[in-house]
Amino acid sequence: MAARGGGEPGRGGGPARPDAVPGWRIAQGAPALIAYSLGGGYPTPDDPGPAARGSRSFSGGSSAHTALGQDIELPARGATGRREVDAGRVRYVVSGWLGGYAGQEDGARLSVEFRAADGTPLALGVLGPVSAAERLGRTALVECAAEAAVPPGARGARVLLVFTRSGGGTSNDGYADAVSLTLHATGGRP
């Protein structure tokens, strides 16, 4: 099981909101898919970010608060299936490159919430936002990652990518790219 997300598929490339973001549900706001070649203060290939970046990244667009979501069903069988999850033998890694513009505090937050079959939340992991100080006052994407056990009883995961404008202006300059959620078996040890 893996959830992946970058700004590659779908329409976009500039600050205008696309009609849809393939693989993601637009939960709130007006996200944008920004081409690394756009410039004008947006992340470029010369700014810190993933080495293997594609052609675009996510942005908060024109809304003060923007959210993208994915709901993922965990495998029923196999090395990361229900029996292994319930025995405490499956771990997850959530990662993404999160950032913002120059000295502004607009940012992106990535979370994964594991849920029982009835939708009851069981555990939450959160990454970001990355502060301007952590970006050394520059436009940058910083790699963020966390690993933990998938909680017993989990049957699904909700991944949320939230962009928040904290300062003035009309652009939400929270940025994200290379979002990933993966499961792996622990080899029999919890």
PDB file of C-alpha atoms in Angstrom:
ATOM      1  CA  MET A   1       0.000   0.000   0.000  1.00  0.00           C
ATOM      2  CA  ALA A   2       1.372   3.382  -0.883  1.00  0.00           C
ATOM      3  CA  ALA A   3      -0.085   6.834  -1.286  1.00  0.00           C
ATOM      4  CA  ARG A   4       1.975   9.171  -3.367  1.00  0.00           C
ATOM      5  CA  GLY A   5       1.462  12.706  -4.435  1.00  0.00           C
ATOM      6  CA  GLY A   6       3.206  15.355  -6.396  1.00  0.00           C
ATOM      7  CA  GLY A   7       1.873  18.129  -8.552  1.00  0.00           C
ATOM      8  CA  GLU A   8       2.512  16.305 -11.838  1.00  0.00           C
ATOM      9  CA  PRO A   9      -0.848  15.007 -13.049  1.00  0.00           C
ATOM     10  CA  GLY A  10      -3.730  17.232 -14.013  1.00  0.00           C
ATOM     11  CA  ARG A  11      -4.074  20.738 -15.355  1.00  0.00           C
ATOM     12  CA  GLY A  12      -2.218  23.663 -13.894  1.00  0.00           C
ATOM     13  CA  GLY A  13       1.258  25.110 -13.821  1.00  0.00           C
ATOM     14  CA  GLY A  14       0.415  28.557 -12.498  1.00  0.00           C
ATOM     15  CA  PRO A  15      -1.295  30.139  -9.504  1.00  0.00           C
ATOM     16  CA  ALA A  16      -4.835  29.592 -10.873  1.00  0.00           C
ATOM     17  CA  ARG A  17      -6.918  26.856  -9.261  1.00  0.00           C
ATOM     18  CA  PRO A  18      -7.204  23.674 -11.349  1.00  0.00           C
ATOM     19  CA  ASP A  19     -10.623  22.044 -11.750  1.00  0.00           C
ATOM     20  CA  ALA A  20      -9.289  18.916 -10.046  1.00  0.00           C
ATOM     21  CA  VAL A  21      -6.078  17.532  -8.561  1.00  0.00           C
ATOM     22  CA  PRO A  22      -5.817  13.885  -9.736  1.00  0.00           C
ATOM     23  CA  GLY A  23      -5.527  11.455  -6.837  1.00  0.00           C
ATOM     24  CA  TRP A  24      -6.652  14.100  -4.325  1.00  0.00           C
ATOM     25  CA  ARG A  25      -9.985  15.426  -3.109  1.00  0.00           C
ATOM     26  CA  ILE A  26     -10.125  19.221  -2.765  1.00  0.00           C
ATOM     27  CA  ALA A  27     -11.510  19.467   0.769  1.00  0.00           C
ATOM     28  CA  GLN A  28     -11.241  23.239   1.126  1.00  0.00           C
ATOM     29  CA  GLY A  29      -9.949  26.299  -0.668  1.00  0.00           C
ATOM     30  CA  ALA A  30      -8.319  26.787  -4.029  1.00  0.00           C
ATOM     31  CA  PRO A  31      -5.078  24.813  -4.437  1.00  0.00           C
ATOM     32  CA  ALA A  32      -2.653  25.451  -7.277  1.00  0.00           C
ATOM     33  CA  LEU A  33      -0.166  23.253  -9.125  1.00  0.00           C
ATOM     34  CA  ILE A  34       2.894  25.452  -9.638  1.00  0.00           C
ATOM     35  CA  ALA A  35       5.453  24.740 -12.370  1.00  0.00           C
ATOM     36  CA  TYR A  36       9.025  24.852 -11.078  1.00  0.00           C
ATOM     37  CA  SER A  37       9.772  26.931 -14.180  1.00  0.00           C
ATOM     38  CA  LEU A  38       7.215  29.643 -13.262  1.00  0.00           C
ATOM     39  CA  GLY A  39       9.546  31.773 -11.114  1.00  0.00           C
ATOM     40  CA  GLY A  40       8.211  35.007  -9.624  1.00  0.00           C
ATOM     41  CA  GLY A  41       8.948  33.874  -6.060  1.00  0.00           C
ATOM     42  CA  TYR A  42       7.528  30.375  -6.427  1.00  0.00           C
ATOM     43  CA  PRO A  43       9.952  27.440  -5.913  1.00  0.00           C
ATOM     44  CA  THR A  44      12.316  26.923  -8.845  1.00  0.00           C
ATOM     45  CA  PRO A  45      14.719  24.095  -9.729  1.00  0.00           C
ATOM     46  CA  ASP A  46      17.474  26.199  -8.114  1.00  0.00           C
ATOM     47  CA  ASP A  47      15.701  26.460  -4.727  1.00  0.00           C
ATOM     48  CA  PRO A  48      16.160  23.763  -2.057  1.00  0.00           C
ATOM     49  CA  GLY A  49      13.786  20.858  -2.605  1.00  0.00           C
ATOM     50  CA  PRO A  50      13.637  17.242  -3.713  1.00  0.00           C
ATOM     51  CA  ALA A  51      16.518  16.156  -5.939  1.00  0.00           C
ATOM     52  CA  ALA A  52      14.189  14.080  -8.107  1.00  0.00           C
ATOM     53  CA  ARG A  53      11.451  16.701  -8.359  1.00  0.00           C
ATOM     54  CA  GLY A  54       9.067  16.625 -11.252  1.00  0.00           C
ATOM     55  CA  SER A  55       7.819  19.648 -13.115  1.00  0.00           C
ATOM     56  CA  ARG A  56       5.349  21.000 -10.521  1.00  0.00           C
ATOM     57  CA  SER A  57       4.625  21.305  -6.816  1.00  0.00           C
ATOM     58  CA  PHE A  58       1.499  21.954  -4.742  1.00  0.00           C
ATOM     59  CA  SER A  59       0.638  25.428  -3.449  1.00  0.00           C
ATOM     60  CA  GLY A  60      -2.114  26.793  -1.233  1.00  0.00           C
ATOM     61  CA  GLY A  61      -3.246  28.927  -4.188  1.00  0.00           C
ATOM     62  CA  SER A  62      -5.452  31.919  -3.512  1.00  0.00           C
ATOM     63  CA  SER A  63      -7.235  30.749  -0.342  1.00  0.00           C
ATOM     64  CA  ALA A  64      -6.142  31.552   3.195  1.00  0.00           C
ATOM     65  CA  HIS A  65      -6.771  27.902   4.080  1.00  0.00           C
ATOM     66  CA  THR A  66      -6.564  25.090   1.507  1.00  0.00           C
ATOM     67  CA  ALA A  67      -6.805  21.340   2.121  1.00  0.00           C
ATOM     68  CA  LEU A  68      -6.311  18.303  -0.120  1.00  0.00           C
ATOM     69  CA  GLY A  69      -7.197  14.796   1.058  1.00  0.00           C
ATOM     70  CA  GLN A  70      -6.858  11.142   0.164  1.00  0.00           C
ATOM     71  CA  ASP A  71      -8.728   8.266   1.807  1.00  0.00           C
ATOM     72  CA  ILE A  72      -6.837   4.990   1.545  1.00  0.00           C
ATOM     73  CA  GLU A  73      -8.045   1.488   2.329  1.00  0.00           C
ATOM     74  CA  LEU A  74      -5.349  -0.623   3.997  1.00  0.00           C
ATOM     75  CA  PRO A  75      -4.619  -4.069   2.492  1.00  0.00           C
ATOM     76  CA  ALA A  76      -6.791  -6.933   3.704  1.00  0.00           C
ATOM     77  CA  ARG A  77      -4.086  -9.584   3.250  1.00  0.00           C
ATOM     78  CA  GLY A  78      -0.364 -10.002   2.867  1.00  0.00           C
ATOM     79  CA  ALA A  79       2.675  -8.805   4.787  1.00  0.00           C
ATOM     80  CA  THR A  80       0.951  -5.507   5.675  1.00  0.00           C
ATOM     81  CA  GLY A  81      -2.606  -6.911   5.864  1.00  0.00           C
ATOM     82  CA  ARG A  82      -5.129  -6.835   8.692  1.00  0.00           C
ATOM     83  CA  ARG A  83      -3.753  -9.813  10.615  1.00  0.00           C
ATOM     84  CA  GLU A  84      -0.279  -8.265  10.682  1.00  0.00           C
ATOM     85  CA  VAL A  85      -1.634  -4.798  11.566  1.00  0.00           C
ATOM     86  CA  ASP A  86      -3.659  -6.215  14.460  1.00  0.00           C
ATOM     87  CA  ALA A  87      -0.590  -8.112  15.729  1.00  0.00           C
ATOM     88  CA  GLY A  88       1.435  -4.864  15.787  1.00  0.00           C
ATOM     89  CA  ARG A  89       3.804  -5.978  13.009  1.00  0.00           C
ATOM     90  CA  VAL A  90       3.256  -3.141  10.511  1.00  0.00           C
ATOM     91  CA  ARG A  91       4.858   0.290  10.535  1.00  0.00           C
ATOM     92  CA  TYR A  92       4.261   3.318   8.358  1.00  0.00           C
ATOM     93  CA  VAL A  93       6.446   6.073   6.990  1.00  0.00           C
ATOM     94  CA  VAL A  94       4.838   9.381   6.072  1.00  0.00           C
ATOM     95  CA  SER A  95       7.025  11.892   4.260  1.00  0.00           C
ATOM     96  CA  GLY A  96       6.906  14.965   2.109  1.00  0.00           C
ATOM     97  CA  TRP A  97       8.814  18.060   1.136  1.00  0.00           C
ATOM     98  CA  LEU A  98       7.145  21.032   2.823  1.00  0.00           C
ATOM     99  CA  GLY A  99       7.977  24.717   2.654  1.00  0.00           C
ATOM    100  CA  GLY A 100       7.105  28.272   1.895  1.00  0.00           C
ATOM    101  CA  TYR A 101       8.139  31.602   0.430  1.00  0.00           C
ATOM    102  CA  ALA A 102      11.186  33.567   1.650  1.00  0.00           C
ATOM    103  CA  GLY A 103      10.691  35.028   5.148  1.00  0.00           C
ATOM    104  CA  GLN A 104       6.909  34.507   5.211  1.00  0.00           C
ATOM    105  CA  GLU A 105       5.327  32.037   7.625  1.00  0.00           C
ATOM    106  CA  ASP A 106       2.766  30.641   5.157  1.00  0.00           C
ATOM    107  CA  GLY A 107       3.196  26.891   5.347  1.00  0.00           C
ATOM    108  CA  ALA A 108       2.080  23.363   4.561  1.00  0.00           C
ATOM    109  CA  ARG A 109       1.218  20.597   7.023  1.00  0.00           C
ATOM    110  CA  LEU A 110       0.959  16.901   6.150  1.00  0.00           C
ATOM    111  CA  SER A 111      -0.974  14.498   8.363  1.00  0.00           C
ATOM    112  CA  VAL A 112      -2.049  10.873   8.324  1.00  0.00           C
ATOM    113  CA  GLU A 113      -4.913   9.651  10.484  1.00  0.00           C
ATOM    114  CA  PHE A 114      -5.433   5.910  10.831  1.00  0.00           C
ATOM    115  CA  ARG A 115      -9.061   4.829  11.227  1.00  0.00           C
ATOM    116  CA  ALA A 116     -11.029   1.762  12.260  1.00  0.00           C
ATOM    117  CA  ALA A 117     -13.534   0.167   9.850  1.00  0.00           C
ATOM    118  CA  ASP A 118     -16.323   2.385  11.262  1.00  0.00           C
ATOM    119  CA  GLY A 119     -14.238   5.554  10.723  1.00  0.00           C
ATOM    120  CA  THR A 120     -13.193   6.005  14.363  1.00  0.00           C
ATOM    121  CA  PRO A 121      -9.788   7.756  14.509  1.00  0.00           C
ATOM    122  CA  LEU A 122      -7.089   5.568  16.099  1.00  0.00           C
ATOM    123  CA  ALA A 123      -3.816   7.479  15.629  1.00  0.00           C
ATOM    124  CA  LEU A 124      -2.525  10.673  14.047  1.00  0.00           C
ATOM    125  CA  GLY A 125       0.890  11.605  12.669  1.00  0.00           C
ATOM    126  CA  VAL A 126       1.644  15.224  11.666  1.00  0.00           C
ATOM    127  CA  LEU A 127       4.553  16.824   9.793  1.00  0.00           C
ATOM    128  CA  GLY A 128       5.180  20.569   9.443  1.00  0.00           C
ATOM    129  CA  PRO A 129       4.666  23.318   8.872  1.00  0.00           C
ATOM    130  CA  VAL A 130       8.277  24.301   8.171  1.00  0.00           C
ATOM    131  CA  SER A 131       9.020  27.785   9.531  1.00  0.00           C
ATOM    132  CA  ALA A 132      10.844  30.563   7.691  1.00  0.00           C
ATOM    133  CA  ALA A 133      13.725  30.103  10.156  1.00  0.00           C
ATOM    134  CA  GLU A 134      13.960  26.402   9.271  1.00  0.00           C
ATOM    135  CA  ARG A 135      14.130  27.422   5.597  1.00  0.00           C
ATOM    136  CA  LEU A 136      16.835  29.980   6.476  1.00  0.00           C
ATOM    137  CA  GLY A 137      14.551  32.763   5.243  1.00  0.00           C
ATOM    138  CA  ARG A 138      14.471  31.495   1.676  1.00  0.00           C
ATOM    139  CA  THR A 139      11.930  29.977  -0.634  1.00  0.00           C
ATOM    140  CA  ALA A 140      12.519  26.286  -0.071  1.00  0.00           C
ATOM    141  CA  LEU A 141      11.042  22.839   0.394  1.00  0.00           C
ATOM    142  CA  VAL A 142      12.429  20.851   3.347  1.00  0.00           C
ATOM    143  CA  GLU A 143      12.228  17.074   3.642  1.00  0.00           C
ATOM    144  CA  CYS A 144      10.041  15.945   6.554  1.00  0.00           C
ATOM    145  CA  ALA A 145       9.376  12.334   7.603  1.00  0.00           C
ATOM    146  CA  ALA A 146       8.065  10.267  10.507  1.00  0.00           C
ATOM    147  CA  GLU A 147       7.765   6.559  11.192  1.00  0.00           C
ATOM    148  CA  ALA A 148       5.550   4.748  13.713  1.00  0.00           C
ATOM    149  CA  ALA A 149       3.469   1.619  14.195  1.00  0.00           C
ATOM    150  CA  VAL A 150       0.156   1.311  12.393  1.00  0.00           C
ATOM    151  CA  PRO A 151      -2.357   1.006  15.259  1.00  0.00           C
ATOM    152  CA  PRO A 152      -4.083  -2.369  15.689  1.00  0.00           C
ATOM    153  CA  GLY A 153      -7.601  -2.256  14.249  1.00  0.00           C
ATOM    154  CA  ALA A 154      -6.694   0.249  11.531  1.00  0.00           C
ATOM    155  CA  ARG A 155      -8.481  -0.422   8.249  1.00  0.00           C
ATOM    156  CA  GLY A 156      -7.924   2.879   6.500  1.00  0.00           C
ATOM    157  CA  ALA A 157      -5.879   6.059   6.488  1.00  0.00           C
ATOM    158  CA  ARG A 158      -6.806   9.652   5.712  1.00  0.00           C
ATOM    159  CA  VAL A 159      -3.942  11.741   4.347  1.00  0.00           C
ATOM    160  CA  LEU A 160      -4.409  15.523   4.532  1.00  0.00           C
ATOM    161  CA  LEU A 161      -2.234  18.204   3.004  1.00  0.00           C
ATOM    162  CA  VAL A 162      -3.169  21.579   4.534  1.00  0.00           C
ATOM    163  CA  PHE A 163      -1.838  24.959   3.386  1.00  0.00           C
ATOM    164  CA  THR A 164      -2.243  28.027   5.600  1.00  0.00           C
ATOM    165  CA  ARG A 165      -1.629  31.677   4.765  1.00  0.00           C
ATOM    166  CA  SER A 166      -0.474  33.373   7.944  1.00  0.00           C
ATOM    167  CA  GLY A 167       0.498  36.773   6.646  1.00  0.00           C
ATOM    168  CA  GLY A 168      -0.862  39.386   4.311  1.00  0.00           C
ATOM    169  CA  GLY A 169      -1.133  39.190   0.583  1.00  0.00           C
ATOM    170  CA  THR A 170      -3.454  37.235  -1.647  1.00  0.00           C
ATOM    171  CA  SER A 171      -1.328  34.114  -2.253  1.00  0.00           C
ATOM    172  CA  ASN A 172      -1.130  31.179   0.115  1.00  0.00           C
ATOM    173  CA  ASP A 173       2.593  30.483  -0.199  1.00  0.00           C
ATOM    174  CA  GLY A 174       2.640  27.117   1.559  1.00  0.00           C
ATOM    175  CA  TYR A 175       4.291  24.588  -0.775  1.00  0.00           C
ATOM    176  CA  ALA A 176       4.565  20.785  -0.865  1.00  0.00           C
ATOM    177  CA  ASP A 177       5.878  18.054  -3.135  1.00  0.00           C
ATOM    178  CA  ALA A 178       6.763  14.343  -3.130  1.00  0.00           C
ATOM    179  CA  VAL A 179       4.154  13.324  -0.526  1.00  0.00           C
ATOM    180  CA  SER A 180       4.283   9.642   0.421  1.00  0.00           C
ATOM    181  CA  LEU A 181       2.713   7.149   2.830  1.00  0.00           C
ATOM    182  CA  THR A 182       4.100   3.610   2.813  1.00  0.00           C
ATOM    183  CA  LEU A 183       3.586   0.541   4.987  1.00  0.00           C
ATOM    184  CA  HIS A 184       6.191  -2.081   5.761  1.00  0.00           C
ATOM    185  CA  ALA A 185       6.249  -5.319   7.731  1.00  0.00           C
ATOM    186  CA  THR A 186       8.507  -5.449  10.778  1.00  0.00           C
ATOM    187  CA  GLY A 187       9.600  -9.033  10.265  1.00  0.00           C
ATOM    188  CA  GLY A 188       7.706 -10.431  13.237  1.00  0.00           C
ATOM    189  CA  ARG A 189       8.700  -7.869  15.857  1.00  0.00           C
ATOM    190  CA  PRO A 190       6.294  -5.128  16.981  1.00  0.00           C
TER     191      PRO A 190
END
